[in-house]
Coordinates of C-alpha atoms and ligand atoms in Angstrom, one line a residue:
X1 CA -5.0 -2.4 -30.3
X2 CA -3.7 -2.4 -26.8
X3 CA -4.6 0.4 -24.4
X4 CA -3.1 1.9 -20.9
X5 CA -6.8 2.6 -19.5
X6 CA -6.5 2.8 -16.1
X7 CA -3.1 1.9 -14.4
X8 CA -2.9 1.4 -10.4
X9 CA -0.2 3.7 -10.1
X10 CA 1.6 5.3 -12.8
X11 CA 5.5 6.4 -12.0
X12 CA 6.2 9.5 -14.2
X13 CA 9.8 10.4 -12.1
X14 CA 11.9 7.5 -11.4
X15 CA 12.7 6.9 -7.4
X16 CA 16.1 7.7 -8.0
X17 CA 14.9 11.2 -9.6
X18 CA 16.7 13.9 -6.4
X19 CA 13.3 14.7 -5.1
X20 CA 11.9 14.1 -1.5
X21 CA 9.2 11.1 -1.1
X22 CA 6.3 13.6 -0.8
X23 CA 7.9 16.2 -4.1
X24 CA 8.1 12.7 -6.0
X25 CA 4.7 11.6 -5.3
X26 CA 3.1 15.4 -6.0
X27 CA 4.6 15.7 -8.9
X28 CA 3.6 12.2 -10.1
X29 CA 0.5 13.3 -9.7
X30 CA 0.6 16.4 -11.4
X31 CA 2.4 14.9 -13.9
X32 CA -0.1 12.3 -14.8
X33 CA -3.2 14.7 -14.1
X34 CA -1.3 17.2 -16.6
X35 CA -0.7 14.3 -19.1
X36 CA -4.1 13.0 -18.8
X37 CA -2.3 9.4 -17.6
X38 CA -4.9 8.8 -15.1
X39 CA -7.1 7.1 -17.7
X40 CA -9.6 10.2 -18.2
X41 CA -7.5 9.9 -22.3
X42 CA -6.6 6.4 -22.6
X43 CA -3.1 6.3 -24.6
X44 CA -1.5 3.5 -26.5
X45 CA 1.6 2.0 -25.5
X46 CA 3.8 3.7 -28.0
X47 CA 2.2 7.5 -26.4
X48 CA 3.1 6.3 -23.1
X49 CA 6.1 5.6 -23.8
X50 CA 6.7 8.7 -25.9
X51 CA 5.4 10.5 -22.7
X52 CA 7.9 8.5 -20.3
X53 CA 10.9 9.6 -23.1
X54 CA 9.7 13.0 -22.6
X55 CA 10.0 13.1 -18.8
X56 CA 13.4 10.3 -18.6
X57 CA 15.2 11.6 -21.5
X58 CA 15.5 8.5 -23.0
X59 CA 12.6 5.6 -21.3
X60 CA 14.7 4.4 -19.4
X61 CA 13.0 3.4 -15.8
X62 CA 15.6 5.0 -13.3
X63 CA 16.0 1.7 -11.6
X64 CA 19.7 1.9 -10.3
X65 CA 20.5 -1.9 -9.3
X66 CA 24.0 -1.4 -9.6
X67 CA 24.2 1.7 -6.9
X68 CA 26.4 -0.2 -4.5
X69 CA 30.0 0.8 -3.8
X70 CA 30.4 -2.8 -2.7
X71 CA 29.6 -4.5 -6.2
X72 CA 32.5 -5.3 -8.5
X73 CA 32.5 -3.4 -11.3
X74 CA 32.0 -6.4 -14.2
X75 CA 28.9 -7.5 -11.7
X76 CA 27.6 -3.3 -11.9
X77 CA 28.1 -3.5 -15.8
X78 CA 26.6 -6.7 -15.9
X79 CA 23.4 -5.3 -14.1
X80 CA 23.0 -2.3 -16.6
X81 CA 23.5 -4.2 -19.9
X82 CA 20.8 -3.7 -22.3
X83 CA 20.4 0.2 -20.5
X84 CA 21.2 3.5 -22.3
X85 CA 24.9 4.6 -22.6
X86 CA 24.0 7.1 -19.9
X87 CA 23.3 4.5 -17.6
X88 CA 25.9 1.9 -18.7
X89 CA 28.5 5.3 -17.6
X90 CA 26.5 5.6 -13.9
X91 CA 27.1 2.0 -13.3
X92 CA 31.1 2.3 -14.5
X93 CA 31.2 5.4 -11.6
X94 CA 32.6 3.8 -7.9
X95 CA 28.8 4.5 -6.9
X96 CA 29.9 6.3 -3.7
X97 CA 27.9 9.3 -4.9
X98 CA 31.0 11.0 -2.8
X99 CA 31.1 14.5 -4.6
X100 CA 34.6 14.5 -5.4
X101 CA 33.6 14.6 -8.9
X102 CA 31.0 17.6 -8.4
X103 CA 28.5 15.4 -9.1
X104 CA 26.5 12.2 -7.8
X105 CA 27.3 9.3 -10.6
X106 CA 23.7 9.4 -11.7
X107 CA 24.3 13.4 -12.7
X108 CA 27.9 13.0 -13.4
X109 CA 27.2 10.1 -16.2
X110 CA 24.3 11.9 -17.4
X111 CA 26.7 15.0 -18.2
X112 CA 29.0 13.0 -19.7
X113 CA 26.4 11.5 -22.0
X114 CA 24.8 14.8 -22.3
X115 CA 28.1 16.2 -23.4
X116 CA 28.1 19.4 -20.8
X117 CA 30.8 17.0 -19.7
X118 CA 34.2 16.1 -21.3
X119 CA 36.1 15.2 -18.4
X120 CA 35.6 11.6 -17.8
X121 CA 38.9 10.8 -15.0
X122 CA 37.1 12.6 -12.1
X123 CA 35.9 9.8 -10.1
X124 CA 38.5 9.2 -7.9
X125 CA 37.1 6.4 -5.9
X126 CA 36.6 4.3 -9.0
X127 CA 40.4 4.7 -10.0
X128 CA 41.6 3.1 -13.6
X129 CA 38.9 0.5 -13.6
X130 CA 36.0 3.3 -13.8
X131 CA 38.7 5.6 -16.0
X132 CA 38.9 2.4 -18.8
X133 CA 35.1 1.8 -18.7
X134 CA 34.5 4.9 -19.3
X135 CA 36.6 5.8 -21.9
X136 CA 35.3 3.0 -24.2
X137 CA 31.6 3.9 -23.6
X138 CA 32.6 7.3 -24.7
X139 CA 33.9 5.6 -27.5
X140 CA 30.7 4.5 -28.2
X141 CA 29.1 8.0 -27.6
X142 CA 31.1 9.4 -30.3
X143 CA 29.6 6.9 -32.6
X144 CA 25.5 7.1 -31.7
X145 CA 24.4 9.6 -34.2
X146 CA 23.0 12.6 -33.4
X147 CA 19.7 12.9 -30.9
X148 CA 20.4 9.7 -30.5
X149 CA 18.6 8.2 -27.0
X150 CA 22.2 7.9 -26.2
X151 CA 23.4 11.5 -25.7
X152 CA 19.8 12.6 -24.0
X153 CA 20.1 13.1 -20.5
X154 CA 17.8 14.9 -18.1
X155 CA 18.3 18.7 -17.4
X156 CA 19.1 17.8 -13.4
X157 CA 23.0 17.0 -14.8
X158 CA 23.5 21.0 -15.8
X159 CA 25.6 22.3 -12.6
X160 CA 23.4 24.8 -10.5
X161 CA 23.9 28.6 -10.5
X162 CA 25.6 28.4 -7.2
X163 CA 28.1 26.3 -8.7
X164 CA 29.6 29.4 -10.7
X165 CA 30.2 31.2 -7.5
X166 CA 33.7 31.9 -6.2
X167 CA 34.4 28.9 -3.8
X168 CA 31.3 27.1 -4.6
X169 CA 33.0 24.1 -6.7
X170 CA 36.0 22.7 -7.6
X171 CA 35.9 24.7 -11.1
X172 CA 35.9 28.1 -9.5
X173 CA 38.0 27.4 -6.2
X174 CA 38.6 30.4 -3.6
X175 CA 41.8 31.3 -1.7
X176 CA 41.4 30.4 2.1
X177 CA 43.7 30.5 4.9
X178 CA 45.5 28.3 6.8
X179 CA 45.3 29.4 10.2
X180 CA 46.9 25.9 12.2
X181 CA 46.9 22.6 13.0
X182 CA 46.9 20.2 16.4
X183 CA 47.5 16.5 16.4
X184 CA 44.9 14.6 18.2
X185 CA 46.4 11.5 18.7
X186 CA 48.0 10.8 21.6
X187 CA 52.1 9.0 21.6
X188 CA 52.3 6.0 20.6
X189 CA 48.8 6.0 18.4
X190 CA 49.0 3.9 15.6
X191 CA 47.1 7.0 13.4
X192 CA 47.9 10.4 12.9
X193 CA 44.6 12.5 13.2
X194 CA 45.1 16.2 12.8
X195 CA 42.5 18.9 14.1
X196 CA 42.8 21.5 11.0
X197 CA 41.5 25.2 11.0
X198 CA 41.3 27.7 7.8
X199 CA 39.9 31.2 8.1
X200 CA 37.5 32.1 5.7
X201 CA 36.9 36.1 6.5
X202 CA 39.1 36.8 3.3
X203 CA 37.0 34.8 0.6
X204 CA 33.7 35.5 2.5
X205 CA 32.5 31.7 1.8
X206 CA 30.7 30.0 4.2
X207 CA 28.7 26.7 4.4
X208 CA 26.2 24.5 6.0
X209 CA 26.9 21.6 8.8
X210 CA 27.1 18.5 6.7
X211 CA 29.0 20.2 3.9
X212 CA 32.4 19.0 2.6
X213 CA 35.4 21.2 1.9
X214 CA 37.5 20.6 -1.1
X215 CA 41.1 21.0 -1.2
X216 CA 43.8 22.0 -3.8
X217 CA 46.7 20.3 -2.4
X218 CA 50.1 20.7 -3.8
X219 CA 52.3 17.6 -4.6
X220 CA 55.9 17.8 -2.5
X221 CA 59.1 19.2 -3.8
X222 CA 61.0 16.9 -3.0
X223 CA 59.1 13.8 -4.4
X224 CA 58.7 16.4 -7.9
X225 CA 62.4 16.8 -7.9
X226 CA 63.7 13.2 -7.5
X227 CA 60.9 12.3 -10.5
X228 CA 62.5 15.3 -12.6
X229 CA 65.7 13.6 -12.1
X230 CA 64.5 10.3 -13.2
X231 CA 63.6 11.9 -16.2
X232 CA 67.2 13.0 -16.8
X233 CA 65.5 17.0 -16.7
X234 CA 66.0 20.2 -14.9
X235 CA 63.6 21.6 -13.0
X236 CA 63.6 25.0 -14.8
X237 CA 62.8 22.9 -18.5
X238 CA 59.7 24.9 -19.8
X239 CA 56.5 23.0 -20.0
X240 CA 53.1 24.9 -20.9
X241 CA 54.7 28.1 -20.4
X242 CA 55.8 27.4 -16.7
X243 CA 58.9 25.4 -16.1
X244 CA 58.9 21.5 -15.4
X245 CA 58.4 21.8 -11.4
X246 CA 55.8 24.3 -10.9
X247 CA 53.9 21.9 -13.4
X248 CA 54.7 18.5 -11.5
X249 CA 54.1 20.6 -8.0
X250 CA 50.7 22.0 -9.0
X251 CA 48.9 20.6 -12.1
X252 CA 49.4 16.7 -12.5
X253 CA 48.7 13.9 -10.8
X254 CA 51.8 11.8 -9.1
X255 CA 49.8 9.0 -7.5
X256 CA 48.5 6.2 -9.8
X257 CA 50.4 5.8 -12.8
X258 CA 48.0 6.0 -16.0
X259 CA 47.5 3.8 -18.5
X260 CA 48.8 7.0 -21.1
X261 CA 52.4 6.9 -19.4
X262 CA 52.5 3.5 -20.0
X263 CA 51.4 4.3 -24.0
X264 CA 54.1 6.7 -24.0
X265 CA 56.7 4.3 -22.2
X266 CA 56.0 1.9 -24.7
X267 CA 56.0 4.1 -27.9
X268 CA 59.7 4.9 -26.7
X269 CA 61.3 1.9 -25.8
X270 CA 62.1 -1.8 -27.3
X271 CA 61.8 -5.7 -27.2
X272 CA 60.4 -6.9 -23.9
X273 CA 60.4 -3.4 -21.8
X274 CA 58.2 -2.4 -24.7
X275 CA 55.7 -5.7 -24.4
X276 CA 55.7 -5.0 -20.8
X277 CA 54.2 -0.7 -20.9
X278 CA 52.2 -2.3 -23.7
X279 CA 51.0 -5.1 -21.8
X280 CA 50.0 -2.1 -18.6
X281 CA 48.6 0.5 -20.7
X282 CA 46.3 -2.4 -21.8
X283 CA 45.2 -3.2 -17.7
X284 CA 47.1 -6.1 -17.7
X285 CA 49.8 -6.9 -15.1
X286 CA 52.6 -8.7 -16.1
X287 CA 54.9 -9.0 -13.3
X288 CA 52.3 -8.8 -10.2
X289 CA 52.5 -5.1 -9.4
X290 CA 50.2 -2.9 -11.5
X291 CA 48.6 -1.7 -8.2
X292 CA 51.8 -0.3 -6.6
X293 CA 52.6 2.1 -9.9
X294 CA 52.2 5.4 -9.1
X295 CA 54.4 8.0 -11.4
X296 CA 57.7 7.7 -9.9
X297 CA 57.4 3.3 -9.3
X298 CA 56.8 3.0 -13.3
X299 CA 59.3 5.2 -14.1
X300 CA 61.8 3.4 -11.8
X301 CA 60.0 0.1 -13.0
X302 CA 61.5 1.6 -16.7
X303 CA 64.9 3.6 -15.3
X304 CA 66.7 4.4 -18.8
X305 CA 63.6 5.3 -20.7
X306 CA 63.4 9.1 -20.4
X307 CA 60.4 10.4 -22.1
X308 CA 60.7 14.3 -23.1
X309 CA 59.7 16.5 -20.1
X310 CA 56.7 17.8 -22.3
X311 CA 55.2 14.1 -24.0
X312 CA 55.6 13.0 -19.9
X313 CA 53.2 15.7 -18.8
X314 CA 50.8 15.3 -21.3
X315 CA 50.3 11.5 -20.6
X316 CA 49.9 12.3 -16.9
X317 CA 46.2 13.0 -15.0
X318 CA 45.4 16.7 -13.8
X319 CA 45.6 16.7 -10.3
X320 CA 42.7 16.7 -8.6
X321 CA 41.1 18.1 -5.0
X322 CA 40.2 16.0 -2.3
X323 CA 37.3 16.6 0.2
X324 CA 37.2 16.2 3.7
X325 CA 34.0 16.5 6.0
X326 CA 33.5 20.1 7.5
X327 CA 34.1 19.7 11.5
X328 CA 33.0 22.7 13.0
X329 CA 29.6 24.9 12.7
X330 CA 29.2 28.2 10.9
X331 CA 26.7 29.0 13.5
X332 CA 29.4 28.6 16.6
X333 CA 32.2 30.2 15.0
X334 CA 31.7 32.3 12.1
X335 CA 34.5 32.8 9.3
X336 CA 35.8 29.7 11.1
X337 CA 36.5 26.1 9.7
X338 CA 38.1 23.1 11.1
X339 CA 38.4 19.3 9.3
X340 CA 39.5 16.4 11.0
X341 CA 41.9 14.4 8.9
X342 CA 43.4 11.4 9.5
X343 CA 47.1 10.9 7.6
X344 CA 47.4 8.2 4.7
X345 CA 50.8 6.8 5.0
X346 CA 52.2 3.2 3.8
X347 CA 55.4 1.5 2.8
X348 CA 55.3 -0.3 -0.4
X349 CA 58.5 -1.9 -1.0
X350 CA 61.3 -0.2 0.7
X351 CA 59.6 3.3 0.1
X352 CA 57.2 5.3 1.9
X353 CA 53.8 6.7 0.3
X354 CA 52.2 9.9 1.4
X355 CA 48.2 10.6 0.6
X356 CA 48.8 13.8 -1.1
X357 CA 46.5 16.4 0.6
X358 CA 46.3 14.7 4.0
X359 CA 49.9 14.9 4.2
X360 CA 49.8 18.8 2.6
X361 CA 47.3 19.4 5.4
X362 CA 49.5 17.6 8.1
X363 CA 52.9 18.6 7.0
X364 CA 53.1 20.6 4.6
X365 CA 51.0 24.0 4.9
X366 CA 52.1 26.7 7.5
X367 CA 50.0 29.4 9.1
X368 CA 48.9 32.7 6.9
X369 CA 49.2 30.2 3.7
X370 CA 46.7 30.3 1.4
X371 CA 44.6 27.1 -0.5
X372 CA 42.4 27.0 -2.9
X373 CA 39.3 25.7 -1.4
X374 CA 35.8 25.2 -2.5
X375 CA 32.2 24.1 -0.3
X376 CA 30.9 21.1 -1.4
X377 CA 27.0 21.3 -0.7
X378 CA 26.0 17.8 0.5
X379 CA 22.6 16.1 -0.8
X380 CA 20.6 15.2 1.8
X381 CA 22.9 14.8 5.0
X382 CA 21.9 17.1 7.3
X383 CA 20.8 18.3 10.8
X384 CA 16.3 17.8 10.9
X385 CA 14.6 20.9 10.6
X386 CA 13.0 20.8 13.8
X387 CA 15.6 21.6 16.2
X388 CA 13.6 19.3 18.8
X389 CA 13.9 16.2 16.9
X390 CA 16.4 13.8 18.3
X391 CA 19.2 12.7 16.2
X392 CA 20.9 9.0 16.5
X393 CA 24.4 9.5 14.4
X394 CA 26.0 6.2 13.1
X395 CA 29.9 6.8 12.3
X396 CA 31.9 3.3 12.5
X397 CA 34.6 3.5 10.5
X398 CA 33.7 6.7 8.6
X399 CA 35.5 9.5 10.6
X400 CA 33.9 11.8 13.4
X401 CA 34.6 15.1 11.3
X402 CA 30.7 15.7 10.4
X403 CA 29.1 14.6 13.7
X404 CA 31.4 16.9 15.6
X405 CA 30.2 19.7 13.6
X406 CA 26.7 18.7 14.2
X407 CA 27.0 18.7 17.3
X408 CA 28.5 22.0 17.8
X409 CA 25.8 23.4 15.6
X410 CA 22.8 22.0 17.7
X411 CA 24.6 23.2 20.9
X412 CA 25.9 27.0 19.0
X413 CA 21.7 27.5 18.1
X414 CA 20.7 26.2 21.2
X415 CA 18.4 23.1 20.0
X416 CA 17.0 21.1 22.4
X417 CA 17.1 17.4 20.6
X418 CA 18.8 14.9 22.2
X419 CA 21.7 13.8 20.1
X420 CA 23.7 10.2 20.5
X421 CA 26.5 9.4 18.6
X422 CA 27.8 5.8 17.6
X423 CA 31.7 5.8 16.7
X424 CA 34.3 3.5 15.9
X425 CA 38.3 3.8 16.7
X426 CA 40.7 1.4 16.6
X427 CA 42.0 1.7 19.9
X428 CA 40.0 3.1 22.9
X429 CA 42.8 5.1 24.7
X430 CA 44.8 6.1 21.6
X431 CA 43.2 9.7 20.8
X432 CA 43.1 12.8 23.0
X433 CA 39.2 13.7 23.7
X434 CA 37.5 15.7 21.0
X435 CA 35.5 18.7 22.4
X436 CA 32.1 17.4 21.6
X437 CA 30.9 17.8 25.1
X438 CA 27.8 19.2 23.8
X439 CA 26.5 15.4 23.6
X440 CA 23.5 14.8 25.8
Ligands
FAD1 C1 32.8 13.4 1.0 C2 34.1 13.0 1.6 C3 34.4 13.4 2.9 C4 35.7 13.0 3.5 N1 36.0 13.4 4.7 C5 37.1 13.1 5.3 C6 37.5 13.5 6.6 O1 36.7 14.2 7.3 N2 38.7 13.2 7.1 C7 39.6 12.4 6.4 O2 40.7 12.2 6.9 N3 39.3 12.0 5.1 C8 38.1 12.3 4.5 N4 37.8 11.9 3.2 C9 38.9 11.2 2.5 C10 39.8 12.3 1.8 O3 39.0 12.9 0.7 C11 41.0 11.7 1.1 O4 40.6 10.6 0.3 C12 42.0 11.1 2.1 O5 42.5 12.1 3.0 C13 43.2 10.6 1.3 O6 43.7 11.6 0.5 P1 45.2 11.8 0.2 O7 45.3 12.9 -0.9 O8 45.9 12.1 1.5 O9 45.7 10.4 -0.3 P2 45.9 10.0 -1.8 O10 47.1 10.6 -2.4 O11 44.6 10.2 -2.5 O12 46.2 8.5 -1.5 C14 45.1 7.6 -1.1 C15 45.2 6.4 -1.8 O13 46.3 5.7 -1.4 C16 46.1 4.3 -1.5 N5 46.4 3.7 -0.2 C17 46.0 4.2 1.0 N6 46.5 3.3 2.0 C18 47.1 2.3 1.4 C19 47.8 1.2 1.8 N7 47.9 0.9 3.1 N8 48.3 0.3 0.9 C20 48.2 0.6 -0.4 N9 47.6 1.7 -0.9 C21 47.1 2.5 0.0 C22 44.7 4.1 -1.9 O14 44.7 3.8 -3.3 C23 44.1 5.4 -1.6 O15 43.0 5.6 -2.4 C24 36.6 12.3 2.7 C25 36.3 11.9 1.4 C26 35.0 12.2 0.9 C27 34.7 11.8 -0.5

């Protein structure tokens, strides 16, 4: 019979396990002194795996060769065939392990497998391709019987204590203020950057430089009101127990059109308009223009089909927060917090598109408002703990709003690394300076 006698280096917790190069390798060690791995009980094959199942959840190795935002999805699905549903779901996520779900993918698919989960349309980034993958691996987690490998999934996916704090995630969102906003740019800039500040004296939160901010934006009134008269409605219709606007303005999602409005546009209609919301729902594109349906396109891509106020809420996505990196330092201005956000705008057709909450945040807000707001902890971006160390910070293309915030940190506690910051604009003279004089 085969034996594990002595191997040359047993990996008990899988590199992508959250745990520092030196916690991985002590607890490998303890692991395998604890386990007796190191040879001193030789163990068949089928123990050590039985061991490995015990520690993984479900064997599998924790090799993630899909992790790249850049990979096509079919090429990330392709990589984890043959894996555990759990891991199948990771490599469906947009792999940006961005937060905006409250997760990273790895923990967020594991919940979903796990099934402390049931949400499966909160990663953003990943859009209607990671929405449709999703929801027919779930379909296939509904039919893995029970204690199946399939639904095990390591304790790291439950959400922390923290998380159940007021203002500490995007279940349990605080009120904030709005205290004002300053344009950045200067005339004639082909961007609109906006330097944004909130008071947070009233909700008490505070937060860490390197930690997002998560926004509850609130869709415009106007845009609400000209979709509530495509549907051939009146605002004050009663939906839910609050009437149709208050729903549109605060609950549902407006942008992408999904694939359940075009279910319900096809249950309701005929002949070829009915092929063609059939043919969508399905992630096909018929005419060329899939990608430019958000609510109000499809329902002007189907004018005459009305469908009833409540049915057209239910097939629409709950609206969801948007994070933006935290610009200022806890340490230089207590209570205080600043983002630096840059305005999504675009024509598509003859009509102009606004990002939701960078346009709330721009436009839209006015001082002594309140927002609900939550602090996203990040995962591993941070300042060094020595404050001596220097720091080289690399931000082409990625926005300025954390490095600013490191830098007034460094400069508020009075560190005496050398920092040097790499950052890419479009145009050189287009912005006003940001006050990051603190650079050295
Ligand atoms: C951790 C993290 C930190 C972030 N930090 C910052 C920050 O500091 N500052 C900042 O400005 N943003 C930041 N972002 C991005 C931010 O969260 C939002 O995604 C961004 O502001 C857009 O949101 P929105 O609601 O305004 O737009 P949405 O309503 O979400 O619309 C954006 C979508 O519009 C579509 N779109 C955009 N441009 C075009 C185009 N030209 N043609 C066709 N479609 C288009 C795309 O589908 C895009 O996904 C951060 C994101 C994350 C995950």
């Amino acid at each position: 019979m085969n034996q594990i006698t002595t191997p040359p280096r047993l990996e008990v917790i899988p590199e992508s396990a959250p745990f520092s190069e030196g916690q991985r390798s002590w607890l490998n060690g303890f692991l395998v002194g604890l386990l007796q791995l190191d040879g001193s009980v030789p163990l068949s094959p089928e123990q050590g795996a039985a061991v490995l199942q015990g520690v993984a959840g479900d064997g599998d190795d924790g090799e993630a060769p899909w992790h790249d935002q850049t990979v096509p999805i079919a090429k990330r699905m392709k990589l984890a065939e043959g894996r555990p549903l759990r891991r199948r779901m990771m490599a469906a996520m947009a792999q940006q392990d961005c937060g905006q779900c409250g997760y990273n993918c790895n923990d967020y698919s594991d919940a979903i497998a796990a099934k402390s989960e049931a949400r499966l349309n909160l990663c953003v980034p990943g859009g209607k391709e990671t929405a449709r993958m999703l929801k027919a691996l779930h379909e296939e987690l509904g039919k893995a019987p029970a204690g199946a490998p399939a639904t095990a999934a390591p304790a790291a996916s439950q959400p922390g204590p923290a998380a159940a704090e007021l203002g500490r995630s995007r279940d349990n969102p605080a009120p904030a203020r709005f205290v004002s906003r300053r344009l950045l740019n200067k005339n004639g800039s082909e961007k609109q950057t906006w330097h944004i500040e909130f008071d947070l004296s009233g909700c008490g939160l505070d937060y860490v430089v390197g930690d997002s901010f998560g926004i509850f934006a609130r869709n415009e009134v106007g845009h609400v009101d000209q979709i509530i008269a495509l549907l051939g409605a009146s605002h004050t219709t009663e939906v839910n127990g609050k009437t149709l606007r208050d729903v549109l303005i605060d609950d549902v999602s407006l942008s992408p059109a999904p694939d359940e409005l075009f279910e319900l546009l096809s249950f309701i209609s005929g002949g070829a308009l009915r092929e063609k919301a059939r043919a969508l729902a399905q992630g096909e594109d018929p005419d060329g223009d899939a990608a430019t349906l958000d609510v109000m396109a499809a329902l002007q891509k189907f004018s005459g089909v009305r469908p009833h106020p409540e049915a057209f809420v239910e097939a629409l996505e709950p609206l969801q927060p948007r994070l933006y990196s935290i610009s200022s330092s806890h340490n230089a201005t207590p209570g205080k917090l600043s983002l630096t956000v840059d305005c999504v705008r675009y024509v598509i057709g003859k009509r102009k598109r606004f990002g939701l909450a960078s346009n709330f945040l721009a436009e839209r807000i006015h001082p002594g408002d309140e927002v609900r707001v939550y602090v996203q902890k990040a995962h591993g971006f941070a300042l060094p703990q020595d404050p001596k160390t220097p720091i080289i910070m690399i931000g082409l293309g990625t926005g300025i709003a954390p490095f600013r915030a490191f830098l007034l940190d460094r400069r508020a506690t009075g560190a005496g690394g050398k920092n040097w910051l790499f950052f890419g604009h479009q145009r050189a003279t287009a912005t006003s300076s940001i006050p990051t004089n603190s650079t050295r």
